[in-house]
Short mmCIF file of C-alpha atoms in Angstrom, two decimals:
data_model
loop_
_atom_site.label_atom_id
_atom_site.label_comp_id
_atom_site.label_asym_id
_atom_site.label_seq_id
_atom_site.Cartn_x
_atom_site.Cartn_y
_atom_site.Cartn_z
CA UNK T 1 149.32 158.78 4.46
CA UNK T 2 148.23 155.63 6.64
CA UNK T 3 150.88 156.33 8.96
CA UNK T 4 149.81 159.89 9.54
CA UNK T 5 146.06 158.48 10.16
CA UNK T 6 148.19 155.93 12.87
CA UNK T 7 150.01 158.38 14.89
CA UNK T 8 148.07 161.66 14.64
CA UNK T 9 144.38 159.57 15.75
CA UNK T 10 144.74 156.04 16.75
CA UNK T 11 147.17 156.39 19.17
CA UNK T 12 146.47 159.42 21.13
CA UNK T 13 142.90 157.81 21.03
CA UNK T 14 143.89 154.99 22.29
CA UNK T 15 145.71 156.50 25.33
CA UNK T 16 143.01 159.29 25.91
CA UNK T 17 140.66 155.60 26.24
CA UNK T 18 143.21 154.20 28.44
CA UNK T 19 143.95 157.24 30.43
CA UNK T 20 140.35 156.82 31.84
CA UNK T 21 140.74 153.68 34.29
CA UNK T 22 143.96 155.66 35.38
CA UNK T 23 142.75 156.61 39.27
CA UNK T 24 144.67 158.66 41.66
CA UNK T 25 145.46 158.26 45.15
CA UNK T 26 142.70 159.14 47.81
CA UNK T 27 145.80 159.68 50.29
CA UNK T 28 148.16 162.97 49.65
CA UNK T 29 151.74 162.49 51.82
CA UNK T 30 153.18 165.33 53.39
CA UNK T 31 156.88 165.66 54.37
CA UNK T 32 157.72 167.87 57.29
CA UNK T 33 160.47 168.66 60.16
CA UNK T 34 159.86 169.96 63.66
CA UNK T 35 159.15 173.86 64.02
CA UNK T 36 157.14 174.52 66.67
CA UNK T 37 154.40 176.11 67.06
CA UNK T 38 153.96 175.53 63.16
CA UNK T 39 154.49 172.17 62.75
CA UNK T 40 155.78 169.26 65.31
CA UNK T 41 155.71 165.59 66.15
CA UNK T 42 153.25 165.67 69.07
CA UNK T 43 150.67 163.06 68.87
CA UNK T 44 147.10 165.30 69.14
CA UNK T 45 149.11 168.55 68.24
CA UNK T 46 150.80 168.78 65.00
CA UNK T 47 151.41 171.96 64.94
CA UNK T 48 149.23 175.31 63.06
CA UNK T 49 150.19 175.00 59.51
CA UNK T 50 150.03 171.49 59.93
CA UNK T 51 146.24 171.88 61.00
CA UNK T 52 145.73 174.30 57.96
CA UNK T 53 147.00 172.39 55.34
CA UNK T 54 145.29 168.96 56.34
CA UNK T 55 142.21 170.53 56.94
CA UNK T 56 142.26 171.86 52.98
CA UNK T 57 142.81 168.59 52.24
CA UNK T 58 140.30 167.36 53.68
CA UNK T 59 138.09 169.70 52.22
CA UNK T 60 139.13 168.68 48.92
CA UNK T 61 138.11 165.04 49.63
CA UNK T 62 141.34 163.77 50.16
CA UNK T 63 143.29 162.50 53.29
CA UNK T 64 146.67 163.51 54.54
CA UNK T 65 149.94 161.51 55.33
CA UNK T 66 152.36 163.04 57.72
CA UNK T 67 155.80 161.78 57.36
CA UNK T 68 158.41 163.31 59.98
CA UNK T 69 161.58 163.99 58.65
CA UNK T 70 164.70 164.73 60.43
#
């Protein structure tokens, strides 16, 4: 019977507890390729959906990474 008390409260109690200094990252990293107009490697012009999506981001608080990718 102590076990049960162990594993089915303590435990997931403790890592609920624990789960709380657990912070995520402010910065989101994208992955994308050249397709122009949609998305490119043009410093000042990355491209439509590129635009989009970071600008959702951004709305959301967060900031965006662009990695190019062959």
């Amino acid at each position: 019977m102590r076990k049960c008390f162990i594993f089915g409260w303590c435990i997931p109690l403790v890592l609920f507890l624990i789960s709380g200094f657990v912070r995520a990252s402010d910065t989101l990293p994208l992955a994308s390729g050249d397709w122009p107009p949609y998305t490119q490697n043009v410093p000042g012009d990355y491209g439509l959906t590129t635009e989009i999506v970071s600008a959702v981001i951004a709305e959301m608080g967060m900031h965006t990474e662009v990695q190019w990718l062959p």
